[in-house]
Coordinates of C-alpha atoms in Angstrom, one line a residue:
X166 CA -14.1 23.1 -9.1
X167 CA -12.4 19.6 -9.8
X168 CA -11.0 17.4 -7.2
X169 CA -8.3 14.8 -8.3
X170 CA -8.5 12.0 -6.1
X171 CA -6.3 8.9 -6.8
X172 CA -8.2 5.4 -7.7
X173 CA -6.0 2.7 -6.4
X174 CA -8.6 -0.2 -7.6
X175 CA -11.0 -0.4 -10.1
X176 CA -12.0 -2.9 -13.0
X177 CA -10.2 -2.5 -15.7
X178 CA -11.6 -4.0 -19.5
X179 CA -8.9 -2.5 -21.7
X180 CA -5.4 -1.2 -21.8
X181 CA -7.3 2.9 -21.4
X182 CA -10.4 3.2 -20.4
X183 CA -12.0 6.5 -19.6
X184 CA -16.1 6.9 -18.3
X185 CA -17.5 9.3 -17.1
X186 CA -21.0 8.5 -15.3
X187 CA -23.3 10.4 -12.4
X188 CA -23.1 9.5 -9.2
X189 CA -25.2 11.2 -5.4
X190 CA -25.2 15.1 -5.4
X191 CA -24.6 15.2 -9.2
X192 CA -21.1 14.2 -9.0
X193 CA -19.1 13.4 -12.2
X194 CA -16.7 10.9 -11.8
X195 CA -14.0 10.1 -14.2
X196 CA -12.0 7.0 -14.8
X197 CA -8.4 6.6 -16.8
X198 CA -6.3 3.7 -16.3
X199 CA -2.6 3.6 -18.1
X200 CA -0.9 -0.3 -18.2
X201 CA 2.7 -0.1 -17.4
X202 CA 3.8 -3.8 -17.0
X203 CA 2.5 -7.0 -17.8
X204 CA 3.9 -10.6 -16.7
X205 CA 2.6 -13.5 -18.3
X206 CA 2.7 -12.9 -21.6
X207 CA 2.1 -16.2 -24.0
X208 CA 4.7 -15.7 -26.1
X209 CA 7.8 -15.7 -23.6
X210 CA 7.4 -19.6 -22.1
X211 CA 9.3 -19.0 -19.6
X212 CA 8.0 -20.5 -16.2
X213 CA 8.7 -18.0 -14.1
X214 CA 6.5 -16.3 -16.1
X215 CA 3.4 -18.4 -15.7
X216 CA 0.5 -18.7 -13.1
X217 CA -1.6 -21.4 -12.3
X218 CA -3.8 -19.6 -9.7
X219 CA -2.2 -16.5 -8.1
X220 CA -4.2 -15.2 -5.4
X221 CA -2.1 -12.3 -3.6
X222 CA 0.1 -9.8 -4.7
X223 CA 2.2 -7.5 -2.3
X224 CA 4.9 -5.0 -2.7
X225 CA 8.0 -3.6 -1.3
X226 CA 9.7 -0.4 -0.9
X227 CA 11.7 -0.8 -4.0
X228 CA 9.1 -1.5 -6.0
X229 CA 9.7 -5.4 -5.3
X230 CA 6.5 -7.6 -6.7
X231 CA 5.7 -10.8 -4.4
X232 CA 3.1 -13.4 -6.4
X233 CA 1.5 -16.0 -4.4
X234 CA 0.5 -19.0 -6.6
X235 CA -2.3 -20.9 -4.5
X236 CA -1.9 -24.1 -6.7
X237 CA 1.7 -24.3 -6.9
X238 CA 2.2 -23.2 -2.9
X239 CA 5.2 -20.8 -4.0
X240 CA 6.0 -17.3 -4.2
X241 CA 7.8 -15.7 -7.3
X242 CA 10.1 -12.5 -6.9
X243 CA 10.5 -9.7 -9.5
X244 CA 12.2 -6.5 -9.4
X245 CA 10.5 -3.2 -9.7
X246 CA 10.9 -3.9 -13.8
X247 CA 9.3 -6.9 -14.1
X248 CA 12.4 -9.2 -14.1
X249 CA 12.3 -12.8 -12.4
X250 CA 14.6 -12.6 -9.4
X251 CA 13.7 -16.2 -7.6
X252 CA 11.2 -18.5 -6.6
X253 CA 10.5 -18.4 -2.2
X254 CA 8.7 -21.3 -0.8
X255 CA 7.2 -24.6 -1.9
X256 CA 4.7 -26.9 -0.7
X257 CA 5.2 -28.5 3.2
X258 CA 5.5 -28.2 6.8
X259 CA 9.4 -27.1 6.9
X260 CA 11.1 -23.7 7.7
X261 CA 9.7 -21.3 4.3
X262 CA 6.9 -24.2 3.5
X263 CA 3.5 -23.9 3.0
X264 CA 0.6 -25.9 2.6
X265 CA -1.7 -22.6 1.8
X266 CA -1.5 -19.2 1.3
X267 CA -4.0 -16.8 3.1
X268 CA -2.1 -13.6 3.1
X269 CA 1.1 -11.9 2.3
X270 CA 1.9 -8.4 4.1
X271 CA 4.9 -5.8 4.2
X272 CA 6.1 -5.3 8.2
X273 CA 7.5 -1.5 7.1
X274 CA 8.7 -1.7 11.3
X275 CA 11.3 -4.6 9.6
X276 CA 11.1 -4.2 6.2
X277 CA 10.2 -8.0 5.9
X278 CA 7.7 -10.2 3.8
X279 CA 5.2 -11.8 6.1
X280 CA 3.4 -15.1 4.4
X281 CA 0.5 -16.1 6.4
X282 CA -0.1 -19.7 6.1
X283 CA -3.6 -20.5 7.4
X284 CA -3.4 -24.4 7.3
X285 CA 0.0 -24.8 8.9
X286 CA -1.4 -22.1 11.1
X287 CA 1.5 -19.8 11.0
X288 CA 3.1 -16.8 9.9
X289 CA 6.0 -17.0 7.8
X290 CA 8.8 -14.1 8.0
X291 CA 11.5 -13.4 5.1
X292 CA 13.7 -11.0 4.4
X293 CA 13.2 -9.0 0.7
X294 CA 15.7 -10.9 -1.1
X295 CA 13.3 -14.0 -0.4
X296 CA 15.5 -15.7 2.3
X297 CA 13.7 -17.3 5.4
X298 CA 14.3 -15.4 8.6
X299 CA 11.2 -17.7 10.9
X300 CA 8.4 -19.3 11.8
X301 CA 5.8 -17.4 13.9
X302 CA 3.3 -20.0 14.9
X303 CA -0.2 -19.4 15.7
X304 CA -2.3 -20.9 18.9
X305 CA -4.5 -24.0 17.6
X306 CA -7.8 -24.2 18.3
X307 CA -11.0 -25.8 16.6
X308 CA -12.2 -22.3 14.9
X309 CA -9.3 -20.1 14.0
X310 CA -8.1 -19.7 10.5
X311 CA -6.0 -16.9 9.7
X312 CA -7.4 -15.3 6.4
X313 CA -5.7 -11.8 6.4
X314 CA -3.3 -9.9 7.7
X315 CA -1.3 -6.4 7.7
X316 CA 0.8 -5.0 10.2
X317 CA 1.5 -1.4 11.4
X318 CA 4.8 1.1 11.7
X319 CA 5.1 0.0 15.8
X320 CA 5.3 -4.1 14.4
X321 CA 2.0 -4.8 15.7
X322 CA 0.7 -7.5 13.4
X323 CA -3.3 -7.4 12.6
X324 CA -4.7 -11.2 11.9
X325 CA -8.3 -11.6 10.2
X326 CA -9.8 -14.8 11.0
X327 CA -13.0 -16.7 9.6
X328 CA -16.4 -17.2 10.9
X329 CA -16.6 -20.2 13.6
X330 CA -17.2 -23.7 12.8
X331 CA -20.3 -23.6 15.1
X332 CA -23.0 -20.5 15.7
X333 CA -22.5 -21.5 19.6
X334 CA -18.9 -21.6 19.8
X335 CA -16.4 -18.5 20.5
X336 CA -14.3 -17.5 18.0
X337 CA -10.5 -16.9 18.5
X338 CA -10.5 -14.4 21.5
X339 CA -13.8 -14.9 22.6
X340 CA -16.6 -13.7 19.4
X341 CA -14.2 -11.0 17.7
X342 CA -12.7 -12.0 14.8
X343 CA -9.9 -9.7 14.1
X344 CA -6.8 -10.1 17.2
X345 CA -3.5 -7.9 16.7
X346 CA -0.4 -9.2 18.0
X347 CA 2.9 -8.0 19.1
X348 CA 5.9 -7.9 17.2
X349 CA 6.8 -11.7 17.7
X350 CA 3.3 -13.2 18.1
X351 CA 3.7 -14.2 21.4
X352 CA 0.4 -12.6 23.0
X353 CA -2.9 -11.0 21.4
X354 CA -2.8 -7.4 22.4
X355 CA -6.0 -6.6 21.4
X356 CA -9.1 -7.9 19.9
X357 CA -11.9 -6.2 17.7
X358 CA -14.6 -7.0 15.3
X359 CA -17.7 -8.6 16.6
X360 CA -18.8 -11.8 14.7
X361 CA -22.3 -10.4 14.2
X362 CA -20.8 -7.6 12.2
X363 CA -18.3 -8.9 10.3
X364 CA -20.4 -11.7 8.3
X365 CA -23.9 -13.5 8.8
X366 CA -23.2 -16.3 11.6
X367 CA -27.1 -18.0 10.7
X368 CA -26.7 -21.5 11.1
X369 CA -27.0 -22.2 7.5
X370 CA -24.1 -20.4 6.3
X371 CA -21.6 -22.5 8.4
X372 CA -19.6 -24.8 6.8
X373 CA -17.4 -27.1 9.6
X374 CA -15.2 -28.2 6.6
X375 CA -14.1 -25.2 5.8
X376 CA -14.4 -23.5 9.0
X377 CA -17.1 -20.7 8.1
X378 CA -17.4 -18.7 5.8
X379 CA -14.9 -15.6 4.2
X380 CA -15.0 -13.1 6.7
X381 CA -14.8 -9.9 4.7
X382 CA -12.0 -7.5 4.2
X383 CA -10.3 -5.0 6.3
X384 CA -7.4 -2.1 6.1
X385 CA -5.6 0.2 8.5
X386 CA -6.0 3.9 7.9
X387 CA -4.0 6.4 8.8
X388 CA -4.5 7.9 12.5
X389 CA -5.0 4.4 14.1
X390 CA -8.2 3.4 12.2
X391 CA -9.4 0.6 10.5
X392 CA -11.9 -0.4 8.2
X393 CA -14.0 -3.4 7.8
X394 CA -16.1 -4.6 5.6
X395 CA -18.6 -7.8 5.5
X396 CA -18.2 -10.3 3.0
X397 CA -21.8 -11.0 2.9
X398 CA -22.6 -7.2 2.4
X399 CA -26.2 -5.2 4.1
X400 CA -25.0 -1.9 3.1
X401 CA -22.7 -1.2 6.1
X402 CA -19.2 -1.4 6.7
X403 CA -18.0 -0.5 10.0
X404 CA -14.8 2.5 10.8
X405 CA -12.6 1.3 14.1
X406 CA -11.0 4.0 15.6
X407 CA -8.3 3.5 18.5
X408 CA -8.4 5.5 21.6
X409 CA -7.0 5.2 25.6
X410 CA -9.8 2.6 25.9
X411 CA -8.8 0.2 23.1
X412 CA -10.4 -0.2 19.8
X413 CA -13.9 0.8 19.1
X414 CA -16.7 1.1 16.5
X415 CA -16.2 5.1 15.1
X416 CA -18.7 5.1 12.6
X417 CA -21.0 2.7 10.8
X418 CA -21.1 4.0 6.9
X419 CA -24.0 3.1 4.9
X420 CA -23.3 2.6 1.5
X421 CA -25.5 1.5 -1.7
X422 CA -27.2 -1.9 -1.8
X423 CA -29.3 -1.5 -4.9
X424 CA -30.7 -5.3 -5.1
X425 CA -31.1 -8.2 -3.0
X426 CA -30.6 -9.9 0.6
X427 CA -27.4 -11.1 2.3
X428 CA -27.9 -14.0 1.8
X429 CA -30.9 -16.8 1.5
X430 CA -31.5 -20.4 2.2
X431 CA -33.1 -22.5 -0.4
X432 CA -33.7 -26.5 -0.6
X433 CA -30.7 -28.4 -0.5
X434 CA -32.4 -31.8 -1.8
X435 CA -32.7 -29.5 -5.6
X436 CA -30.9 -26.2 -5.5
X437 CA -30.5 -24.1 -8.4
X438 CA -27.4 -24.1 -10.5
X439 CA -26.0 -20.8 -8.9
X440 CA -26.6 -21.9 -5.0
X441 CA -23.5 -22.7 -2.9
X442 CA -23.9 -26.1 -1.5
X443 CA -22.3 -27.5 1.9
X444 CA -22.5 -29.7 4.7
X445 CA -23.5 -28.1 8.3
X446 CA -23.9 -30.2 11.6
X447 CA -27.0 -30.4 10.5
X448 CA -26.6 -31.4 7.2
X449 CA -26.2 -30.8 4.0
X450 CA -27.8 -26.7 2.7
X451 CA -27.4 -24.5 -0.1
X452 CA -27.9 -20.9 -0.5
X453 CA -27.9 -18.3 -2.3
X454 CA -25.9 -15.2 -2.0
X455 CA -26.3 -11.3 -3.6
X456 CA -24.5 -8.7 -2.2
X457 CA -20.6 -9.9 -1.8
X458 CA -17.7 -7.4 -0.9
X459 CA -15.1 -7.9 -3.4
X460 CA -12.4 -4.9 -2.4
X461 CA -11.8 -1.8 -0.2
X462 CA -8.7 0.7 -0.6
X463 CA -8.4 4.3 -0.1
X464 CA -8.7 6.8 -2.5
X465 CA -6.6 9.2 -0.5
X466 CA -6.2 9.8 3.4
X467 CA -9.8 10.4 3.9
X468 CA -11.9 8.5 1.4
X469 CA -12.6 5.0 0.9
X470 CA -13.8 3.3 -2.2
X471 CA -15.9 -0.1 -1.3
X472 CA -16.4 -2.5 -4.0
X473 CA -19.1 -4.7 -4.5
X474 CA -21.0 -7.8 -6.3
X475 CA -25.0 -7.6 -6.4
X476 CA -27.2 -9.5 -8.2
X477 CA -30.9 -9.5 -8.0
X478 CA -33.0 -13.1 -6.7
X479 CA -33.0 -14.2 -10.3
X480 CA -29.3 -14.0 -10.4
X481 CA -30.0 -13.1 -13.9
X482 CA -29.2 -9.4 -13.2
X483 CA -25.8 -8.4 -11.5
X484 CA -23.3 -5.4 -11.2
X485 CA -19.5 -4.4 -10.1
X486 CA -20.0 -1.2 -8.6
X487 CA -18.3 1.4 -6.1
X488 CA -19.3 3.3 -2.9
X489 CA -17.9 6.4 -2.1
X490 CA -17.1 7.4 1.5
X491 CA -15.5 10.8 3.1
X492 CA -13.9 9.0 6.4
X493 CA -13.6 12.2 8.2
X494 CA -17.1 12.5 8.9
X495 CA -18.4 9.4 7.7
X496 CA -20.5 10.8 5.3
X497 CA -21.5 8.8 1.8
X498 CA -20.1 10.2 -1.0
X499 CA -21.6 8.4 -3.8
X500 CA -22.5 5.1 -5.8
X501 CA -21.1 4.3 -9.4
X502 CA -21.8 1.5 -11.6
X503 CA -18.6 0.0 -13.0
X504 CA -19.8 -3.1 -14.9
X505 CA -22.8 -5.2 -15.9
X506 CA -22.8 -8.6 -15.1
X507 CA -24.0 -11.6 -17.2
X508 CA -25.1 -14.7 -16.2
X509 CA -21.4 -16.2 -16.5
X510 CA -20.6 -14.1 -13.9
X511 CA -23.4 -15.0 -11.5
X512 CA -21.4 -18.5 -10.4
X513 CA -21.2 -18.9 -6.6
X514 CA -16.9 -18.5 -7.0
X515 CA -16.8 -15.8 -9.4
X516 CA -15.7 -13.0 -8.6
X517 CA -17.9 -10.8 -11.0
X518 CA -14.6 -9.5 -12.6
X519 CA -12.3 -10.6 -15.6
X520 CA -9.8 -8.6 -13.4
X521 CA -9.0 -9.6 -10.0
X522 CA -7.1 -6.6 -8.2
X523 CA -4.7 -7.7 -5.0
X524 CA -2.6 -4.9 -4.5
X525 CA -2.7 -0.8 -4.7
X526 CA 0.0 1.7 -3.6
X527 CA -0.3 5.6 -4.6
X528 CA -1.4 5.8 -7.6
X529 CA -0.2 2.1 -8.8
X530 CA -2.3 -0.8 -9.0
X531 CA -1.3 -4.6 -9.3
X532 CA -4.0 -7.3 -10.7
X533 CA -4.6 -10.4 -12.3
X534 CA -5.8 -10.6 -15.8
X535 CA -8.0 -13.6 -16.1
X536 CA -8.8 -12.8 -19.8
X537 CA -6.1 -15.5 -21.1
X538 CA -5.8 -18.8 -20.6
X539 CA -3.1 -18.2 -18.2
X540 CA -3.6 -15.4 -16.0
X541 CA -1.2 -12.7 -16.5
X542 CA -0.3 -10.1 -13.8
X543 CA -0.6 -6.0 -14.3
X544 CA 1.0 -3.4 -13.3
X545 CA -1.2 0.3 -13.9
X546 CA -1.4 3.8 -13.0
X547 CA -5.3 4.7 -12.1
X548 CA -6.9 7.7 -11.5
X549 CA -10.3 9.5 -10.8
X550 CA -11.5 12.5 -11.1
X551 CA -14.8 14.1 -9.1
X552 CA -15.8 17.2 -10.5

């Protein structure tokens, strides 16, 4: 028998791609991805067709595409065919400014584009045509930094922030790191996600410049759950499930983690090329990192696909690959391999991936093609089969 499942991220090398490749319990899996749209092609030299550095993509109803541009501190607008609408935003501290782009989100209780803007520490709400509607400002504090959101069909709005500055100090409602607000912002509902299991909050891994280090990823799931997942990845990412009580830990799924430790101090005085380097209160470290989570999505209502970055304590070896989990019960489905990485892709910022994907809905994927020397966006139908 063959299951169909829908693949709604994966790397993608060329414009059809098919593999097939073993994974646990002798599953086949097969992988064919179909490019519908591109922006950012060369030859048109239109700027509203060029990117500097886009870093989120979101989507509407219509089949609207939103583009961040982290460089340019803007957002561009096309319609569901690829056609340059307008330009939202630019850098500042005004009504529709921003200084930078963390997040963008749908609020499907509105039908309005939420920006968040974690250094004006706010939230930014338009309407789809782009025009500003208000400013939802955030609490200040020495250790929040907004870094993702979403928001659900009541309007409750979901807020991921970073690590704290300091291994002693509280993070933004106490030590959880993900708070949920109501419609307006006004109060924190709710808070969930325990420092400790969101990222490593060892001593040497805090930066106070840029206020800790990326939290991870997260996504709602249907019947009030969420997933999260640690940027520096042990093999576990962690199922929320909502109940009378409030929000608690469901399930902790153990996936693959073929090579490597979270994460590993080395001497800051002469660090290898492929450390990160930082200033602590303590001074300046570097460390090395191996096991990075670089996306999450769901396959279909009850199975995740977890993508991750290892490399081995040479950094000379690396790989993209993919957990499987069934989110009914839990239950690991399967690793796959999707791509070998060389030592150009062993730098402390890269991503592992010529393709950066930001955005997935059905059977549609949105990412940015990093293959040029201007990145291009891509719109492409994905799918896997698991026979």
């Amino acid at each position: 028998m063959k299951t169909m499942l829908t693949l709604k991220r994966f790397i993608l090398l060329s414009v059809l791609i098919t593999v097939t490749t073993e994974i646990i319990q002798a599953q086949k899996v097969s992988y064919t991805f179909n490019e519908t749209l591109r922006l950012g092609d060369p030859e048109e030299f239109d700027e509203n067709y060029i990117f500097q550095s886009p870093n989120h993509i979101t989507v509407g109803n219509n089949g609207e595409i939103f583009v961040s541009d982290r460089s340019r501190n803007n957002i561009k607008l096309y319609n569901s065919d690829g056609e340059f609408v307008r330009q939202i935003g630019s850098r500042g501290r005004g009504p529709g400014e921003f200084i930078e782009i963390s997040s963008m989100y749908i609020d499907p209780s509105q039908n309005h584009l939420m920006v968040v803007d974690r250094m004006n520490l706010r939230v930014v709400r338009f309407q789809m045509n782009g025009e500003y509607i208000k400013t939802h400002n955030l609490p200040e504090g020495p250790v929040i930094s907004p870094w993702m959101g979403r928001a659900d069909d009541n309007g409750f709005h979901y807020l991921l922030y970073r690590i704290p500055v300091m291994p002693d100090e509280p993070g933004p409602s106490e030590d959880h790191l993900i708070h949920i607000y109501d419609s307006e912002f006004s109060e924190v509902v709710y808070s969930l996600g325990d420092v400790s299991r969101f990222g490593d909050t060892s001593e040497y891994i805090i930066d106070k410049s840029l206020g800790g280090p990326n939290t991870g990823l997260f996504e709602l799931l249907p019947g009030q759950r969420l997933i999260g997942a640690p940027h520096f990845y042990d093999g576990q990412i962690y199922l929320y499930k909502k109940s009378q009580s409030g929000w608690t830990i469901d399930a902790e799924l153990e996936g693959e983690q073929p090579w490597g430790e979270v994460a590993q101090e080395v001497d800051a005085s002469d660090p290898p090329g492929y450390a990160v380097r930082m200033g602590t209160p303590r001074g300046a470290i570097a460390f090395l990192k191996f096991s990075t989570t670089i996306g999450l999505h769901l396959v279909d209502e009850n199975t995740l696909a977890h993508y991750v970055h290892f490399q081995d304590e040479s950094h000379e070896n690396g790989e993209v690959g993919v957990s499987l989990f069934d989110l009914s019960d839990g239950r690991f489905l399967g690793y796959t391999k999707i791509q070998e990485l060389s030592r150009d892709h062993m730098e402390p910022k890269s991503t592992g991936w010529d393709i950066q994907i930001k955005y997935s809905v059905g059977n549609t994927i949105y990412f940015v093609d990093n293959r040029y020397k201007e990145p291009h966006i891509v719109v492409a139908e994905i799918e896997i089969i698991v026979e």
